[in-house]
Structures are given as C-alpha cells and as structure tokens.
Coordinates of C-alpha atoms and ligand atoms in Angstrom, one line a residue:
X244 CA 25.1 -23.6 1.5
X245 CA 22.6 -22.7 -1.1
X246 CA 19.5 -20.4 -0.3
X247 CA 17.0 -23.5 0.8
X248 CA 13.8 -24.0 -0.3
X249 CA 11.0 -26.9 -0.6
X250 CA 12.3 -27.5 -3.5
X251 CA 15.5 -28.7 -2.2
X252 CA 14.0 -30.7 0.7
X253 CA 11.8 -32.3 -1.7
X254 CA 15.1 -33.0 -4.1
X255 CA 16.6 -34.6 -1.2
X256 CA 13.7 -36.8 0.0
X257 CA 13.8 -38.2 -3.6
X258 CA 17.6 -39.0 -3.5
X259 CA 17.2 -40.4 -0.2
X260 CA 19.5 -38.1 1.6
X261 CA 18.6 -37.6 4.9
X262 CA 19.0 -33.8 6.4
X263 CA 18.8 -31.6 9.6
X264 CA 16.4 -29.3 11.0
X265 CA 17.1 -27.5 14.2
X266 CA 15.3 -24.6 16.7
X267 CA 16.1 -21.4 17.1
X268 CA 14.8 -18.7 18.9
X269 CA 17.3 -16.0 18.2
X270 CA 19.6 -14.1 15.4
X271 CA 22.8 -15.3 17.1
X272 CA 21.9 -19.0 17.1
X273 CA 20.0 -18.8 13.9
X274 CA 23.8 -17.6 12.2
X275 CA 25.5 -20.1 13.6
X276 CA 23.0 -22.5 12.6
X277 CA 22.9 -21.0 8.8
X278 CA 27.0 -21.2 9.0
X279 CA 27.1 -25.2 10.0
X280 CA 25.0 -25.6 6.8
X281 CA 21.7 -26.9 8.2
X282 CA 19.3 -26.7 5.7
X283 CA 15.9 -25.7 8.1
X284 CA 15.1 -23.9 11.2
X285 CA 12.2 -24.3 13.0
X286 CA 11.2 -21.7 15.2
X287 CA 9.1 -23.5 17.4
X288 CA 6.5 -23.1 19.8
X289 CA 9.3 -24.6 23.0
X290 CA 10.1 -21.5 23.0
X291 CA 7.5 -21.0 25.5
X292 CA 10.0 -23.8 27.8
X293 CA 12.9 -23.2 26.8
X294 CA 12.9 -19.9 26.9
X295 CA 10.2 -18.5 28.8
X296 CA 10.3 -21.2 31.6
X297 CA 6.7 -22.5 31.4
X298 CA 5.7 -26.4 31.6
X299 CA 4.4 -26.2 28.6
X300 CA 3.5 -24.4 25.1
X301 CA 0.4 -23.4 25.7
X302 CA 0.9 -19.7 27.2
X303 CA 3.1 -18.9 24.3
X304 CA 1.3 -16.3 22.0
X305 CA 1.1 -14.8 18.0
X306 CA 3.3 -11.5 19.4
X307 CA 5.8 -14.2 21.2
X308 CA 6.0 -16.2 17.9
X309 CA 6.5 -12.8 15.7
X310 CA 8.9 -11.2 17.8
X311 CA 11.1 -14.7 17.5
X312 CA 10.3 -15.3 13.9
X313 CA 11.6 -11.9 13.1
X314 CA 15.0 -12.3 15.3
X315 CA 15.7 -15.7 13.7
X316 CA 15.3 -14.1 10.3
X317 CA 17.5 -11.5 10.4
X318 CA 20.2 -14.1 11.7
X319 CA 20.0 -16.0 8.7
X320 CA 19.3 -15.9 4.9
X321 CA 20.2 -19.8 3.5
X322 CA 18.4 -21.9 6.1
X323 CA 14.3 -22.6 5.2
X324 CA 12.7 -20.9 8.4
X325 CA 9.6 -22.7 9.4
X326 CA 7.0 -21.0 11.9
X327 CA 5.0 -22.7 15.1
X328 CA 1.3 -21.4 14.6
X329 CA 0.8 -21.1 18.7
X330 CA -1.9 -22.3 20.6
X331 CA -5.2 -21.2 19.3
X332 CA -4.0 -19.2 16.8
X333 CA -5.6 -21.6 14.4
X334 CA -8.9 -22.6 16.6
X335 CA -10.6 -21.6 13.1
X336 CA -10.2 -21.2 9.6
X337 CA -10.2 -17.4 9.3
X338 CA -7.7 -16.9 12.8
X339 CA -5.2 -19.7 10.8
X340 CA -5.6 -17.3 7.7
X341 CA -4.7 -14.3 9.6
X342 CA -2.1 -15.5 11.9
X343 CA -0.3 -17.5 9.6
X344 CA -0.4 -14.3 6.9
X345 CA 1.5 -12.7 9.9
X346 CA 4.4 -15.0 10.5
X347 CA 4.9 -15.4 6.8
X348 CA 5.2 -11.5 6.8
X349 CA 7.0 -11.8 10.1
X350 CA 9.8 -13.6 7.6
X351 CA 8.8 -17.4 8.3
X352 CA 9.1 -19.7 4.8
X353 CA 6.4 -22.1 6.2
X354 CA 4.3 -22.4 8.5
X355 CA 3.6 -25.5 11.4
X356 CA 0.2 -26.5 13.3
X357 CA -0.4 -29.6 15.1
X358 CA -3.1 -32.0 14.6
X359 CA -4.8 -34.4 12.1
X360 CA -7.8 -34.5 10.0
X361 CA -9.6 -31.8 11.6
X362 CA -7.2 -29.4 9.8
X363 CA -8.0 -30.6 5.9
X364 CA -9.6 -27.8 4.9
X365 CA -7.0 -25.3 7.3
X366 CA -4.4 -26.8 5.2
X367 CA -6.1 -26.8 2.0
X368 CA -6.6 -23.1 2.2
X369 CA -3.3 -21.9 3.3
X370 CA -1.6 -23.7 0.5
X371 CA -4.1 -22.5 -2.1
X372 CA -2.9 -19.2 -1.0
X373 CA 0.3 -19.7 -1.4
X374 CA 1.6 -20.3 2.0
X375 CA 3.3 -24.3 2.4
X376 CA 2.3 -25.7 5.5
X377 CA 4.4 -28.1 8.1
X378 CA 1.8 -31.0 9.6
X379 CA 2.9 -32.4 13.1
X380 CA 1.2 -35.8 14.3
X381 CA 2.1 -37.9 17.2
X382 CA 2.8 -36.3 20.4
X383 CA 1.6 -32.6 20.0
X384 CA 2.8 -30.8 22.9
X385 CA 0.1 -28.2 22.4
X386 CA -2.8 -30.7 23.4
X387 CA -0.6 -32.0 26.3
X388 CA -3.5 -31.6 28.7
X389 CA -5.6 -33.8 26.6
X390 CA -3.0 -36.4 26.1
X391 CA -2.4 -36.3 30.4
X392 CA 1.3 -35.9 29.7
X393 CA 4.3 -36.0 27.0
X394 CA 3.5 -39.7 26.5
X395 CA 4.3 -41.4 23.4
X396 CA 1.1 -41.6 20.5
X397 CA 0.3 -44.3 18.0
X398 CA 1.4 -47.3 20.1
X399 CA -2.0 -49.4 19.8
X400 CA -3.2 -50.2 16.5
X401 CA -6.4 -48.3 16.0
X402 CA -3.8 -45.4 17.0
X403 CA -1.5 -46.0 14.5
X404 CA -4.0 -46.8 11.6
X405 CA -5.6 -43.2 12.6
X406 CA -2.3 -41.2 12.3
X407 CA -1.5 -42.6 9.0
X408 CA -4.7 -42.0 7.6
X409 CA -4.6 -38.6 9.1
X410 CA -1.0 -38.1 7.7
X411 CA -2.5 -39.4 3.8
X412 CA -5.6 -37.1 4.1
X413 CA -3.0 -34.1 5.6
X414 CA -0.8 -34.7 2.3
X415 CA -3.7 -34.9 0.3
X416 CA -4.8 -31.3 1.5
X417 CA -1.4 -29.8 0.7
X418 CA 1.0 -29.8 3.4
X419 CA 4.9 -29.8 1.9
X420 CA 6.2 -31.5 4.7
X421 CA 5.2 -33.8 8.0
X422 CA 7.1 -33.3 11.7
X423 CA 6.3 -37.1 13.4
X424 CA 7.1 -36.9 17.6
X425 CA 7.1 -39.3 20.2
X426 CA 5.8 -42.0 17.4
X427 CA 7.4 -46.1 17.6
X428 CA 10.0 -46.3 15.0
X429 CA 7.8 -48.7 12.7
X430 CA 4.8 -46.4 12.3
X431 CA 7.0 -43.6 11.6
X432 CA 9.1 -45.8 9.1
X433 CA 5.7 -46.9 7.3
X434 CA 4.7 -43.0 7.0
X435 CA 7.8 -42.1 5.8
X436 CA 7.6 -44.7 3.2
X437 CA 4.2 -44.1 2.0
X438 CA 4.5 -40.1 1.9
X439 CA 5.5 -38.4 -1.0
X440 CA 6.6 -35.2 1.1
X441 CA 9.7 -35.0 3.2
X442 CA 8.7 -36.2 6.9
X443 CA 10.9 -35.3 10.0
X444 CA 11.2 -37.3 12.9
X445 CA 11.7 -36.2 16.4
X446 CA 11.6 -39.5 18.9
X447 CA 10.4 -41.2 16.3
X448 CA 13.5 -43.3 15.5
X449 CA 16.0 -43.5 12.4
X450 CA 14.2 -44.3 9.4
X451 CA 12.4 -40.5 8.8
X452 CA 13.8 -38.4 5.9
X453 CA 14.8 -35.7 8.2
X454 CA 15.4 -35.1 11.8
X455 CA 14.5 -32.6 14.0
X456 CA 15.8 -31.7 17.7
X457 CA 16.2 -28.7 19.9
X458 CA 18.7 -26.8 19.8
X459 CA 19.1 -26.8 23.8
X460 CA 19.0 -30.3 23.8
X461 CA 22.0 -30.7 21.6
X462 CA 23.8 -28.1 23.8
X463 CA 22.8 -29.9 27.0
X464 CA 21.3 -27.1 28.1
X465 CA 18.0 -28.5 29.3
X466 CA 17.1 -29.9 32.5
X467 CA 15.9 -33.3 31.8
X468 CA 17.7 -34.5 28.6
X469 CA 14.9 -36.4 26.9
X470 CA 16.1 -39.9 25.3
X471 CA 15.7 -39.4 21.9
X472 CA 18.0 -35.7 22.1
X473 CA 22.0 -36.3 22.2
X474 CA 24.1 -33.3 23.4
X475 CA 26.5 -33.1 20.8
X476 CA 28.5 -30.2 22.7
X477 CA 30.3 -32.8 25.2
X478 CA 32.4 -34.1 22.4
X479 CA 33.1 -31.2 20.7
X480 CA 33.6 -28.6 22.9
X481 CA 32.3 -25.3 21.0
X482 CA 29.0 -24.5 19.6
X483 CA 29.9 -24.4 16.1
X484 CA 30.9 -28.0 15.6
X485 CA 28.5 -29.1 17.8
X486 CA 25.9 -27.7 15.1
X487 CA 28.1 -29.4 12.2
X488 CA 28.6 -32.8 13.7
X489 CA 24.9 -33.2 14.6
X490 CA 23.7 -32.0 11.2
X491 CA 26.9 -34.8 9.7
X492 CA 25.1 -37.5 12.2
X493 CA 22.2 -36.7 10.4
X494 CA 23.3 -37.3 6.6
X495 CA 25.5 -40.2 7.7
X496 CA 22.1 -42.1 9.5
X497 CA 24.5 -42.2 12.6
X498 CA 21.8 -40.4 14.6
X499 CA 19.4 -40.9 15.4
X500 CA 19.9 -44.9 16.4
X501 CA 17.4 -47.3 17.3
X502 CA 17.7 -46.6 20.5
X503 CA 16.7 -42.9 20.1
X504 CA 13.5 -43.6 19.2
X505 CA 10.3 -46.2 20.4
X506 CA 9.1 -49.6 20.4
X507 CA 5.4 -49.9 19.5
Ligands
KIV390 O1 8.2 -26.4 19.1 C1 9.1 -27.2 18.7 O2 10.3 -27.0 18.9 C2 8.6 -28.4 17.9 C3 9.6 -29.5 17.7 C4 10.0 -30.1 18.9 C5 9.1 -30.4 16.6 O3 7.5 -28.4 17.5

C-alpha cells in the first residue's frame, strides 16, 4: 500500500470505490492493520470500553488519547491515522485548538469530534489552520447520557432533515470527511449522495463510501457483538486474514448487507 492521505480517500470517493477503516489502540494491531492494506485507522475514543472496561467513553481523557495516538503511530507509516478528540476536550473553541494541536503532534493525520452545527466555527478554524477534521453525526457515544442509551438517531423526520443539514453546514465549514453511526440506511445513503467528502458508515447500512468497525468486534472479542459488526476471525482463523477479508468485504460491497444496518 501507498502512504495514504485525503487525497486518496477523496480519489476513491470519486471513483466510487468503497474502502475500510478500522480501530486500533496499539503498535502491534496498528502493523498488522498497515500490512492487510487498510487504508485508515481510527484511534478512537472506545478505547475507553474496550480497553479500559468502562460503559462508556466519557472517562477517557487528552493523556489517554496521546499515549494511544503515539503507540498506533509507531506501528504504522501507510495507513491515514485519524484521532478521537475525547470528551470535553473541545467544550470550546480555544480547548479544540489546543487539544487537537496535541494529537496532531502526538502523530494523528486528522482529527474526530462528535456533533453537528454547534461545531461550525470549531471546524472552520481547525481546517484554516491546517488540521482536516473527521465529523461524526448520528449516534455519538460521547452524549450517550443525553441520548438515554446507544439508540439509533435520525429515525423521525424532523431528525433526519436536522442531521443532513448539520452534515451540509459541517462540510461547508471544512471537515474532509463524515463518520455516520447508528443512522437508517436511507438517511445515510441520501448523505452520502449529497456530500462531496468521503462519508463512513458504522450501523448505518451499505450504501456509505467507507466503513468503519472495531477492531474487537471483527475479532469477536467483545461481549455483546452489536448487529451491524461481523467477526471475521471465525472463518479465517488468524488475525491477519481476518483484517484482509474484512477490508476485501469492504471494496467488494459484500459487507456491510442490508441487514447490517437500520430501517427508518
Ligand atoms: O471511538 C470509536 O471507535 C468511534 C467509531 C466507532 C466510529 O468513534
């Protein structure tokens, strides 16, 4: 694999080819990930589950993230490595500034928050500066509590019309590329459609330009499988061609299926 950047993301989501992004919290992981060719690595914020143990993303903090960030990078020099801005560490514009100046010196490519139009000028900023920015609408685990649970976003119609215009005014400020979670298939097809950037579905059915998933979810190493993950190490047997054959499910459009994602 070449050295990836958002140049070749956005190349791809202008031929149409679909690609894979996967987590990683680690150096080890992070190589195997760069040698099964997958083009982006998100070192996210479930860490703070899948690694730490907690419920939920919101203990995880700026020294967690750097101290992951830095691991992953020294695993890997072809993959894009995008960053999870944690919880609160972009409450206001000059804290997103700061910490996001950190991960990117931490090694990160990009960095991620979550959340819609209350980020335009967040957004606008970083990118001014120089820093490319990952949106994530739909479910955002971060504001779990406000949501009452991990429950699936966008499914009435004032919802969906909201996260669409959020996603339009997000690409309008500058962000190179959109995560979509827990969204019905359709709303996430129509945003797809009508962004120019690169948008990567999680739960959010087959029809985004890219895919993102866990990587303990693909191993089967998680507790509660959720429904839109596959574990990919049951057929395979061995770590390394479970990576390949999820990132070759990806291309192909053979996962995720329909009935990975939602209804509305
Ligand atoms: O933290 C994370 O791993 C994420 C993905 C699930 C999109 O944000």
């Amino acid at each position: 694999m070449q050295t990836v950047t958002i140049n070749t993301l956005n190349a791809l989501k202008e031929k149409g080819t679909k690609f894979p992004v996967i987590t990683a919290y680690d150096a080890s992981f992070s190589r195997l990930v760069e040698h099964a060719g997958i083009e982006v690595v998100l070192v996210g914020d479930s860490l703070g589950n899948v690694i730490q143990g907690h419920s939920s993303t919101v203990p995880v903090s700026m020294d967690d993230m750097i101290y992951h960030v830095q691991a992953v990078c020294r695993g890997n020099n072809k993959s894009l490595i995008i960053a999870d801005l944690p919880f609160m560490a972009y409450a206001t514009e000059e804290q997103t500034m700061e910490n996001a100046a950190l991960l990117m010196q931490a090694g990160a490519h990009m960095v991620k928050l979550e959340g819609g139009a209350w980020l335009e000028e967040s957004v606008l900023m970083l990118s001014e500066r120089g820093i490319p920015v990952c949106g994530h609408l739909g479910l955002t685990p971060q504001s779990v509590n406000k949501f009452g649970g991990y429950k699936v976003q966008g499914r009435t119609s004032e919802a969906a019309e909201q996260m669409i215009q959020d996603a339009l005014l997000l690409e309008q400020a500058g962000i190179d590329i959109l995560v979509l979670e827990c969204v019905p298939t359709p709303l996430a097809s129509k945003i797809a459609r009508e962004l120019d950037i690169p948008v990567i579905g999680i739960g959010a059915g087959p029809d985004t330009d890219a895919q993102v998933l866990v990587i303990y979810d693909i191993l089967g190493l998680s507790p509660h499988q959720p429904k839109f993950a596959k574990n990919f190490l049951q057929d395979t047997g061995n770590i390394e061609s479970a990576l390949k054959t999820y990132a070759d499910e990806v291309r192909s459009g053979a996962f995720p299926t329909t009935e990975h994602g939602f209804k509305s």
